[in-house]
Short mmCIF file of C-alpha atoms and ligand atoms in Angstrom, two decimals:
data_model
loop_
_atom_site.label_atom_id
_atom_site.label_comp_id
_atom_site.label_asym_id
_atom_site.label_seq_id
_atom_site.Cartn_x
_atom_site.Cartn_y
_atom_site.Cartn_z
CA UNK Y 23 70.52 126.92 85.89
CA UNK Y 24 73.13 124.72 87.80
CA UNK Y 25 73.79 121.21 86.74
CA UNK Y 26 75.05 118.26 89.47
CA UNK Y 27 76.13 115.13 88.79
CA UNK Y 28 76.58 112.63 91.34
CA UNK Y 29 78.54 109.85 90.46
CA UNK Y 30 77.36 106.45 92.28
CA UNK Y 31 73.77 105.62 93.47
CA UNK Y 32 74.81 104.25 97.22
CA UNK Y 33 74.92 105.33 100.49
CA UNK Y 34 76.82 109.02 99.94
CA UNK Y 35 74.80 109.50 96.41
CA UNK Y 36 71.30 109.06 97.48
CA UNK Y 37 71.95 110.79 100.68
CA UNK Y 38 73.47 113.84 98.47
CA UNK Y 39 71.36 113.73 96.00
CA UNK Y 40 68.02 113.45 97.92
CA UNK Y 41 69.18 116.12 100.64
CA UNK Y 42 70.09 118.28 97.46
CA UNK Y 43 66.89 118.31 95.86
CA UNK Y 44 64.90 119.29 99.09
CA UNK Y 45 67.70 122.47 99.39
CA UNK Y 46 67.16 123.67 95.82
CA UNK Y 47 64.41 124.85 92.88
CA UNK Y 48 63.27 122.15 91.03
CA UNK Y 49 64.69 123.89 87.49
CA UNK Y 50 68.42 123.35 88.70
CA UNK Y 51 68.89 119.53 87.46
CA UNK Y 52 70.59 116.49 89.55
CA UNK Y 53 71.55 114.02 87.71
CA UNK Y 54 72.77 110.47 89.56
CA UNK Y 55 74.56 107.96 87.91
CA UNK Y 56 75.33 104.39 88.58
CA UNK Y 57 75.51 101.07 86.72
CA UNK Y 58 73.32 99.26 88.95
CA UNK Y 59 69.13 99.90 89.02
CA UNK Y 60 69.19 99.39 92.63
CA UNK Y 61 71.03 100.92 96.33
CA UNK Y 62 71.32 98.04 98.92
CA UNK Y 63 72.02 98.56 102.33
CA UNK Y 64 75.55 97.00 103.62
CA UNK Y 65 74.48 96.05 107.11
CA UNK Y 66 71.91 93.83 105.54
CA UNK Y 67 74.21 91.51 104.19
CA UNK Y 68 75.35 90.31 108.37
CA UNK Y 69 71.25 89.94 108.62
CA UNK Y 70 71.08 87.50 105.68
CA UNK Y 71 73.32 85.18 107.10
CA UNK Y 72 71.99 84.58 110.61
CA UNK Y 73 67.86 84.91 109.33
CA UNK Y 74 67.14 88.56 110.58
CA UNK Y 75 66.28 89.55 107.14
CA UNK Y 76 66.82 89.16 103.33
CA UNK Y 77 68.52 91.92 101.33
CA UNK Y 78 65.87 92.46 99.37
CA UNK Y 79 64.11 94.81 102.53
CA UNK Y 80 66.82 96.84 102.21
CA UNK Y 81 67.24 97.10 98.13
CA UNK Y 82 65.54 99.39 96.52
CA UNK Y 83 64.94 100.38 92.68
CA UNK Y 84 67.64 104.03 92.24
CA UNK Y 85 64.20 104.81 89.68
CA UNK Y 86 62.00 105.61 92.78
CA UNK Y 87 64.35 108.81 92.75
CA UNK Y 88 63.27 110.22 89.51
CA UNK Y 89 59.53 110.65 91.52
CA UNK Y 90 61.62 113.70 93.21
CA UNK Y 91 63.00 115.21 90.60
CA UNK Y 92 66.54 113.72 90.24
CA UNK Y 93 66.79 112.11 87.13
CA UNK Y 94 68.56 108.97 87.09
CA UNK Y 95 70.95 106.96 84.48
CA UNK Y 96 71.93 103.30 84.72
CA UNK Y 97 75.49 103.28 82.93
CA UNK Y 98 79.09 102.55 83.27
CA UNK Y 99 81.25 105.70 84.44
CA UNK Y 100 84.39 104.81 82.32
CA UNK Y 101 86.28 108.18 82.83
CA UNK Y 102 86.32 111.48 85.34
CA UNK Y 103 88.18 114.80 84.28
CA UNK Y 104 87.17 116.63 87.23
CA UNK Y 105 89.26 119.81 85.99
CA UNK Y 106 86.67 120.17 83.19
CA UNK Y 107 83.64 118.87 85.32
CA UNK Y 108 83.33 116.10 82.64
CA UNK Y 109 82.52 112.44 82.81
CA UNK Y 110 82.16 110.06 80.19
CA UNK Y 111 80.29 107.09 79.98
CA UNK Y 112 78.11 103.84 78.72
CA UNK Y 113 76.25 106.14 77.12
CA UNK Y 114 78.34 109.42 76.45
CA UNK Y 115 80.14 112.19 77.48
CA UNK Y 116 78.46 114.60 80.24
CA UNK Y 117 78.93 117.81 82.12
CA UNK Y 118 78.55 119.64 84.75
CA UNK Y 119 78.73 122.73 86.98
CA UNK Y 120 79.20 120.50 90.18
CA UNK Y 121 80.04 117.01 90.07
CA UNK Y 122 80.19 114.67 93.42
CA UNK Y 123 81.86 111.45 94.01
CA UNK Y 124 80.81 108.85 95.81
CA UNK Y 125 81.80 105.78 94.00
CA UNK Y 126 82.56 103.65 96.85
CA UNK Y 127 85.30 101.09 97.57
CA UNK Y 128 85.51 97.45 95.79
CA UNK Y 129 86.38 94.25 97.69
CA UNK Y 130 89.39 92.77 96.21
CA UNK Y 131 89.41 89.27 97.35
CA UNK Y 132 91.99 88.61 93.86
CA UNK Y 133 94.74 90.16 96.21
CA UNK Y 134 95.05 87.44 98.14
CA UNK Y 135 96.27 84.13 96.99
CA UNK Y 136 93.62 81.36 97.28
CA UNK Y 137 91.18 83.66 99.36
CA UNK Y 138 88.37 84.24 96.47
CA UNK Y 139 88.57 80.25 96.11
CA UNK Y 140 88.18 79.41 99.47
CA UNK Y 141 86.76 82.02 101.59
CA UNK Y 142 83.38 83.35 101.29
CA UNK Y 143 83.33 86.86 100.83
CA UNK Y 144 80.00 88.49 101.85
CA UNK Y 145 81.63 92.36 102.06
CA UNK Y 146 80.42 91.98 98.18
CA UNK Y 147 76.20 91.45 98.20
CA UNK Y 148 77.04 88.87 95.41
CA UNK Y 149 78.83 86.33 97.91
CA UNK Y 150 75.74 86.47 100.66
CA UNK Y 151 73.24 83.28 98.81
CA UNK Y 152 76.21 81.03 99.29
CA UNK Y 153 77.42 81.76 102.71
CA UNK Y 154 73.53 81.73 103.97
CA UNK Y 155 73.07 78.49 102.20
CA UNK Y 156 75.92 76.77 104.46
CA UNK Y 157 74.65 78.38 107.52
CA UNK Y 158 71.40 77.74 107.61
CA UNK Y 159 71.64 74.20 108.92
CA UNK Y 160 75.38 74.06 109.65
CA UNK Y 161 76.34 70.82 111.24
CA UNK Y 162 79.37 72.62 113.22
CA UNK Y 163 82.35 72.75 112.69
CA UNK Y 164 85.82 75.80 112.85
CA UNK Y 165 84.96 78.90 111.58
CA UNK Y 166 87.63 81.53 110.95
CA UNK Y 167 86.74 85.01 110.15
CA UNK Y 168 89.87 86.50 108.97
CA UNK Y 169 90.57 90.44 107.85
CA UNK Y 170 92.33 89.41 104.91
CA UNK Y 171 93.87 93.14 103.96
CA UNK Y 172 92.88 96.71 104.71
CA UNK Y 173 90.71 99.10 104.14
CA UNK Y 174 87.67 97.74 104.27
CA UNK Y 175 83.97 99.16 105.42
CA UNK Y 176 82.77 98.90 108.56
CA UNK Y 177 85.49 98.02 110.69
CA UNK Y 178 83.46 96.73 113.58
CA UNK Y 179 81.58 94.48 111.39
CA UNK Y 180 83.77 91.05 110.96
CA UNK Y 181 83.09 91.40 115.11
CA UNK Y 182 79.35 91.53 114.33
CA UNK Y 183 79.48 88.88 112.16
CA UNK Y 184 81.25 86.46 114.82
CA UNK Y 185 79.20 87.05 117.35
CA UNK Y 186 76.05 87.44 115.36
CA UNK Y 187 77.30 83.51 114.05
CA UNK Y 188 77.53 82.88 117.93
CA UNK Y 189 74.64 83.62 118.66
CA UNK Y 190 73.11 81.87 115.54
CA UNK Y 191 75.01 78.61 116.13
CA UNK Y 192 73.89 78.43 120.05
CA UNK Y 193 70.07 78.39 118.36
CA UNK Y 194 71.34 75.84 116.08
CA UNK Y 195 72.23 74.02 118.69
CA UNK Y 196 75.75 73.69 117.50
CA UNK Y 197 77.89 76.27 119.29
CA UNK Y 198 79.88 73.16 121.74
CA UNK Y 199 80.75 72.07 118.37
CA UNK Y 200 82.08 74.86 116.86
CA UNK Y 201 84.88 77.28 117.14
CA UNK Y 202 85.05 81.06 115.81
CA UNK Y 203 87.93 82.40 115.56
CA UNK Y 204 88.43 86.39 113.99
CA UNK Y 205 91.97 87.13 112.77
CA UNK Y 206 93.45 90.94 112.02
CA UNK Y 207 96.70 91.95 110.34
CA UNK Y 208 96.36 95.10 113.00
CA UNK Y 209 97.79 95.25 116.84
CA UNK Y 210 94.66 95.86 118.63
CA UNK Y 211 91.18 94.59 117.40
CA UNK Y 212 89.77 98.24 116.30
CA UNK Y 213 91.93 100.56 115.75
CA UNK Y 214 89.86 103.61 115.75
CA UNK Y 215 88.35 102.89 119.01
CA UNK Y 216 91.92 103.12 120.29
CA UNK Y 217 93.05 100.38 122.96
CA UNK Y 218 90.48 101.36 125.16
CA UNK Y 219 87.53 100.15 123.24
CA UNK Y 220 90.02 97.31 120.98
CA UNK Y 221 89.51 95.74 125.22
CA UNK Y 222 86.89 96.55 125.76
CA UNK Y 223 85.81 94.19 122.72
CA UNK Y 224 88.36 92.15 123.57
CA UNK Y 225 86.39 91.17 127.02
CA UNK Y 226 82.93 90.67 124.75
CA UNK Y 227 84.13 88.47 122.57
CA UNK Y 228 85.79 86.60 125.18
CA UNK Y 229 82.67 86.39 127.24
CA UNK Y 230 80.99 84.29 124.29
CA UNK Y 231 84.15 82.13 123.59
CA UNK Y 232 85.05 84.21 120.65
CA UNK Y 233 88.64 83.57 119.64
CA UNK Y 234 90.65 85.99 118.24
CA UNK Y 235 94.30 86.53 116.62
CA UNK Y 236 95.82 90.39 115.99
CA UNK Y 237 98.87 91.11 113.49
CA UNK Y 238 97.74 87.87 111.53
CA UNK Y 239 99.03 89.04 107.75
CA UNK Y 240 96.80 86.56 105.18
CA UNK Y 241 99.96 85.75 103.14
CA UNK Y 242 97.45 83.34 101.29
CA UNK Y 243 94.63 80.37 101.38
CA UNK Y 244 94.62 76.93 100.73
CA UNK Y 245 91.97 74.41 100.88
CA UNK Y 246 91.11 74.28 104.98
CA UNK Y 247 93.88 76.22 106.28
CA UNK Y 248 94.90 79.89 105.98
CA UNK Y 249 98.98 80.71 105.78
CA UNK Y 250 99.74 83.35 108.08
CA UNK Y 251 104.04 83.35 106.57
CA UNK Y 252 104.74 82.68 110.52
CA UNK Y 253 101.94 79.99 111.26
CA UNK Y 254 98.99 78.14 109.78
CA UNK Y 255 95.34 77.85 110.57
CA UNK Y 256 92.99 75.40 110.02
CA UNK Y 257 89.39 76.38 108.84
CA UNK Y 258 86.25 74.23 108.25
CA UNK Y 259 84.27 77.65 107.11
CA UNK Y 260 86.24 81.22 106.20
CA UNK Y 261 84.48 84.33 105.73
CA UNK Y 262 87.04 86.37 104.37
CA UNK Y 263 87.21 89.95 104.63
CA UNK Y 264 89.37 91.25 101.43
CA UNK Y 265 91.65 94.95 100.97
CA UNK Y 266 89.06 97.05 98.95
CA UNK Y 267 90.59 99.80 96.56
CA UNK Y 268 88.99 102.54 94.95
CA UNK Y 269 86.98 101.20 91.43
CA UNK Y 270 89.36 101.64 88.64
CA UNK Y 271 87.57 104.82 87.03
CA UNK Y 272 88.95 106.90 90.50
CA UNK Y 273 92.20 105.38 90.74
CA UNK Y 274 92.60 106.88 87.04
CA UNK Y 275 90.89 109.78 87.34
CA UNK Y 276 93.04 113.28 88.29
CA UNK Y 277 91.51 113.10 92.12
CA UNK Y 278 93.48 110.08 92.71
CA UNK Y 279 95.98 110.75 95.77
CA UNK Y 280 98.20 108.25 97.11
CA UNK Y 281 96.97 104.45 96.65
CA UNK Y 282 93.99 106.42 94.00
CA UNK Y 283 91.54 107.46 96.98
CA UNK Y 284 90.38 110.61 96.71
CA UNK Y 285 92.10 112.87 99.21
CA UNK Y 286 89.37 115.98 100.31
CA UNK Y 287 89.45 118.86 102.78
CA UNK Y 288 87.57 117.22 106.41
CA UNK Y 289 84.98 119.80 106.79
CA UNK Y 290 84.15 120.60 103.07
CA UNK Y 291 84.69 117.19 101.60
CA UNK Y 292 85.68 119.04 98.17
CA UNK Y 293 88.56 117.81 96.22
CA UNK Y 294 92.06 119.93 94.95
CA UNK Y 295 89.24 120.91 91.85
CA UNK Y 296 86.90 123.70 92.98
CA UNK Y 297 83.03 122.74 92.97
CA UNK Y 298 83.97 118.61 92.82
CA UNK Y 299 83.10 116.78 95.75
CA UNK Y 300 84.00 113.29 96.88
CA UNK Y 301 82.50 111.52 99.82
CA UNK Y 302 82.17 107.96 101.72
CA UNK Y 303 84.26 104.89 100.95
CA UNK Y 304 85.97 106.67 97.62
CA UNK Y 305 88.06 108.71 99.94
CA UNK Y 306 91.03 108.69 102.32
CA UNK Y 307 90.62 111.42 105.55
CA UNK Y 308 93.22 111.29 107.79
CA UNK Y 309 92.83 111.79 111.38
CA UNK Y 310 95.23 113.67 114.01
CA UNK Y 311 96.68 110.15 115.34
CA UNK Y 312 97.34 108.90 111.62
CA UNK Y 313 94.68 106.38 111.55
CA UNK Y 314 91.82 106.93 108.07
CA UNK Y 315 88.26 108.27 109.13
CA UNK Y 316 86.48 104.99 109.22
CA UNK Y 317 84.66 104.08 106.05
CA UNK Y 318 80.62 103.51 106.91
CA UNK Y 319 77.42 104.44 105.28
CA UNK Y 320 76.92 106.77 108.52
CA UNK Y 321 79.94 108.59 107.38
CA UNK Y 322 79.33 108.80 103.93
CA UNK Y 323 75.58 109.97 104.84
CA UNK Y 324 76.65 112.89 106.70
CA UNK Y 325 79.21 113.63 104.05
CA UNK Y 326 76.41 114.09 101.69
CA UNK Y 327 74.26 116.30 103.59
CA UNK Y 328 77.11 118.63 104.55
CA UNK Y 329 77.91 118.52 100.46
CA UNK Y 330 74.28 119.07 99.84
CA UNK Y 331 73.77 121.75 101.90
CA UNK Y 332 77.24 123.29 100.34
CA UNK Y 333 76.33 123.34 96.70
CA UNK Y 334 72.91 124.52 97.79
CA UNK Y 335 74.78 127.58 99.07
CA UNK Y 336 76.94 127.96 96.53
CA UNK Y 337 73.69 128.07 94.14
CA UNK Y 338 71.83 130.71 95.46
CA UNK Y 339 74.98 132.70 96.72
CA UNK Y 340 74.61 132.19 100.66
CA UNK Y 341 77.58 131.89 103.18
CA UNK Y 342 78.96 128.20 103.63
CA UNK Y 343 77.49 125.85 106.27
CA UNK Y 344 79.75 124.72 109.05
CA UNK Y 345 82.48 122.30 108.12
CA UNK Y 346 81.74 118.92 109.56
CA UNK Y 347 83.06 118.31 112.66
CA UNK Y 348 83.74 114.42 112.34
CA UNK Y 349 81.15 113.32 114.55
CA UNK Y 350 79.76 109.89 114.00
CA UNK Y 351 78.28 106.88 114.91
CA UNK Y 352 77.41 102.93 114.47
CA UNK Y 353 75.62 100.20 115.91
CA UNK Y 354 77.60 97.27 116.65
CA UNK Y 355 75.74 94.39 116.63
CA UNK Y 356 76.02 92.11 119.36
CA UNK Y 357 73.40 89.32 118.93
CA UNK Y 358 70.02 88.96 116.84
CA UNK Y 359 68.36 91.20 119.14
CA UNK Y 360 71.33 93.69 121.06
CA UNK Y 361 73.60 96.42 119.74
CA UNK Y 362 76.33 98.20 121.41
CA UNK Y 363 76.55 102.00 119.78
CA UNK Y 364 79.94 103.02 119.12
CA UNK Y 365 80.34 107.18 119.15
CA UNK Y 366 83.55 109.21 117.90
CA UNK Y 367 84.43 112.33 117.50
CA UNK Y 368 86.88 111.92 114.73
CA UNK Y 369 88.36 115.32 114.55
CA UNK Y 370 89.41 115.43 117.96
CA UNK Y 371 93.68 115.88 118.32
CA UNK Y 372 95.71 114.25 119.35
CA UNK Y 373 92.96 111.63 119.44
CA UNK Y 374 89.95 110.60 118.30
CA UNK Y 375 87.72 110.57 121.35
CA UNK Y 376 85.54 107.29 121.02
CA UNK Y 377 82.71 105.89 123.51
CA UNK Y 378 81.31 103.27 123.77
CA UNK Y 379 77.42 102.41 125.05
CA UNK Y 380 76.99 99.12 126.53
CA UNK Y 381 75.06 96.22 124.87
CA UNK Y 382 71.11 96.93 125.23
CA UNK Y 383 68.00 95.91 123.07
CA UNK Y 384 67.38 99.27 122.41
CA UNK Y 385 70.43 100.02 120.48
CA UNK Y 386 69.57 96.91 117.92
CA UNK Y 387 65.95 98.53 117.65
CA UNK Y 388 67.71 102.08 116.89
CA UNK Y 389 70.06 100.41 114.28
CA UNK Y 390 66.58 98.86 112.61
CA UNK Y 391 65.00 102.24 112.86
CA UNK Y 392 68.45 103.75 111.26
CA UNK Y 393 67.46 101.88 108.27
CA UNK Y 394 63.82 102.20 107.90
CA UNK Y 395 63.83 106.06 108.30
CA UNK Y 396 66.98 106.64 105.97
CA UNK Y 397 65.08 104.41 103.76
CA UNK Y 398 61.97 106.09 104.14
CA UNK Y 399 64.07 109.48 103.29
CA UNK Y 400 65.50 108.77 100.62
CA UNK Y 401 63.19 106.14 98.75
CA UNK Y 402 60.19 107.13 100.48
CA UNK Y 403 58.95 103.66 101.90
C1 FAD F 523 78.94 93.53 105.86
C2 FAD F 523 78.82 95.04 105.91
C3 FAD F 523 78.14 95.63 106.97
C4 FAD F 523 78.04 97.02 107.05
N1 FAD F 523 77.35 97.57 108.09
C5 FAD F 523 77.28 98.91 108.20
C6 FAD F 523 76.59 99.51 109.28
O1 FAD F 523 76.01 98.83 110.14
N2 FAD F 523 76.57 100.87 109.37
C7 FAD F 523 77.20 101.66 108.44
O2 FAD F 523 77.16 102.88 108.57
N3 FAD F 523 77.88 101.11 107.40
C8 FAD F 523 77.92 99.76 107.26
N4 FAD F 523 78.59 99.22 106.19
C9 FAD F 523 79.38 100.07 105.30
C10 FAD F 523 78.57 100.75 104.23
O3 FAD F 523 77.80 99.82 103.49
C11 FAD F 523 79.50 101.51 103.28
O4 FAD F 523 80.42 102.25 104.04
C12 FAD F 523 78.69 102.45 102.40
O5 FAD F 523 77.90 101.70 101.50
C13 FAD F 523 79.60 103.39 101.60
O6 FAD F 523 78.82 104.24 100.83
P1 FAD F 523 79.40 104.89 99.49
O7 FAD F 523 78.32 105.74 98.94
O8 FAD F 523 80.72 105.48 99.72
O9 FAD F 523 79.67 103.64 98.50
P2 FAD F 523 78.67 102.54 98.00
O10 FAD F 523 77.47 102.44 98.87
O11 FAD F 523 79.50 101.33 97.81
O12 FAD F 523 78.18 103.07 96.58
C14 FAD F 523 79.05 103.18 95.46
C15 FAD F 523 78.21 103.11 94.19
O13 FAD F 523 79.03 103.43 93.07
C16 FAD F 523 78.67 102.59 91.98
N5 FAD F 523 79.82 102.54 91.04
C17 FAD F 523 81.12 102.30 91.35
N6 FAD F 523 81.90 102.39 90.26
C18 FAD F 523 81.06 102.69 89.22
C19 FAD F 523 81.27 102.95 87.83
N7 FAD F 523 82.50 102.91 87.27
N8 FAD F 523 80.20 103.24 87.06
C20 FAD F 523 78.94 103.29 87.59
N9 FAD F 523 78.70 103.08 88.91
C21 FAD F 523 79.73 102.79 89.71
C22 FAD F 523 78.34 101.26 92.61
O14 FAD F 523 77.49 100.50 91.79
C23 FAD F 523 77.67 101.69 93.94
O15 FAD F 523 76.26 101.74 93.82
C24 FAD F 523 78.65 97.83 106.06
C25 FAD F 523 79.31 97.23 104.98
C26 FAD F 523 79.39 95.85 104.90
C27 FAD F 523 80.08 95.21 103.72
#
């Protein structure tokens, strides 16, 4: 009998570890580790802050898992030898005949001079309370939301979050007396949407008096101003959006590549070691025009159903299913109650192909639905 281990209980994990029990008999054993009890959706954390929900609706206890068969263990992963299918943690050493890795990305505000100290950063669940507690009757005032390094997840989001703080603000009543500004160390606002869809932001922002500032470099952050080497900016209220890097265990491990993401093939998602897997923010997937596969919980979903569905073959000795093909999708929020949905086929050379649909309340209903059924799914409420 085969033995999985999935390291890291978040979006890729549950989604591979869920569609992996449905694919095979209950005596092969999946085993999912992670040091939290609980999986929270990211996109909650924008919702929070602007009073469209808590993040407790989308938490939920990693133990409602072990109802379907895949048992579950709260520890600390403190090393990976993938060559010998081997972890060790918290709580000893383990192996297996197929391990997958989907340890995510971790927000690394400490890169920055100044920017844990003054910005809030809400990319980390930890940093929502206090941001929501100075929003929820903010008296006005500048607000800079500035892309302090990269990678980070969700690339559309620190958009979302200005105009979702628009939109906030104008109920507030406080909107004349506030500025929001969104700065990016980039040329264009979103890269992977090419220049096309960087305008066509552009133009929506602008329509709500969104400011914005590209090839800004956060050199560091002082108390009300952020130092750009070049220029300064003044700020009354900074979200900051920090560089994440892969958690310490990776960047160790022998699947580190370059910068210690995990470098995979695009269609298999499996690693230089046959039978390990990596998937979602962990890794680094290069597109045709240069630019990294975007890291989203999208993404790493799909990558976990694809890596399901290819250790489920590999267990009962049936052909491979069809590489993925680097199609994807998000929802970019565009007020409390309107979404835009961003579509790419990521694969595509010499270029990504990305559209864009227009703003429409059905998009923000599909985005809600997008979290209730994947919740649903996976936790089974
Ligand atoms: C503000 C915000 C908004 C977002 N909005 C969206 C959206 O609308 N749509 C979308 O698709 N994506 C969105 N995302 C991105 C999405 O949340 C991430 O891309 C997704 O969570 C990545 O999934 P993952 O499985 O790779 O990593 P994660 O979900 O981060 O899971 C990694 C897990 O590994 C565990 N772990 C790490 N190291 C260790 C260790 N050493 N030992 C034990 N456990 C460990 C962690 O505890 C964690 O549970 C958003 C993100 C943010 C911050």
């Amino acid at each position: 009998m085969a033995r999985i281990i999935v390291l890291g209980g978040g979006f890729g994990g549950v989604s591979a570890a869920t569609e992996l029990r449905r694919r095979i008999a209950a005596d092969h054993e999946i085993l999912l580790l992670d040091r939290s009890d609980t999986f929270l959706m990211g996109l909650r954390k924008l919702w929070a802050l602007v009073g469209m929900g808590d993040l407790d609706g989308g938490r939920r206890f990693l133990a409602a898992l072990e109802t379907q068969g895949i048992q579950r263990l709260q520890t600390e992963i403190r090393s990976i030898d993938a060559a010998e299918r081997r972890v060790v943690t918290n709580e000893g050493a383990l192996g297996a005949d197929f391990l997958i890795v989907a340890l995510g990305a971790e927000s690394r505000p400490d890169l920055v001079p100044g920017l844990a100290e003054h910005g809030h950063n809400v990319w980390d669940a930890a940093g929502v309370p206090a941001l929501q507690a100075r929003l929820v009757d903010f008296p006005g005032g500048d607000v800079v939301i500035a892309i302090a390094g990269m990678p980070y997840p969700c690339p559309p989001a620190p958009f979302e979050c200005a105009m979702l703080l628009d939109d906030h603000f104008r109920r507030l009543g406080v909107r004349d007396v506030s500025s929001i500004t969104v700065t990016t160390p980039k040329p264009i606002l979103l890269p992977n949407a090419g220049a096309d869809g960087s305008r066509w932001l552009a133009e929506r922002l602008d329509e709500r008096g969104i400011r914005y500032e590209t090839g800004r470099e956060v050199r560091g952050v002082e108390e009300g101003h952020i130092d750009f080497g070049d220029s300064v900016l003044g700020f009354d209220l900074l979200v900051g959006v920090p560089a994440h890097r892969p958690p310490e265990v990776v960047a160790d491990c022998d699947l580190a590549g370059p910068g210690g993401w995990i470098h995979v093939d695009p269609g298999t998602f499996e690693t230089h070691v046959a039978d390990v897997f990596a998937i979602g923010d962990v890794t680094k997937i290069t597109l045709a025009n240069g630019l990294p596969l975007p890291k989203a919980g999208v993404m790493a979903d799909l990558a976990g159903q694809r890596v399901a569905a290819a250790v489920a073959a590999r267990i009962s000795g049936e052909s491979s299913p069809a590489p993925f093909d680097g199609q994807g999708y998000c929802f970019l929020e565009m007020s409390t109650s309107t979404a835009a949905k961003i579509q790419g086929e990521f694969y595509r050379a010499p270029e990504p192909l990305v559209r864009i649909a227009p703003e429409s309340p059905d998009h923000a209903t599909a985005k809600h639905r997008f979290e209730a059924e994947r919740l649903d799914v996976w936790f089974g409420s």
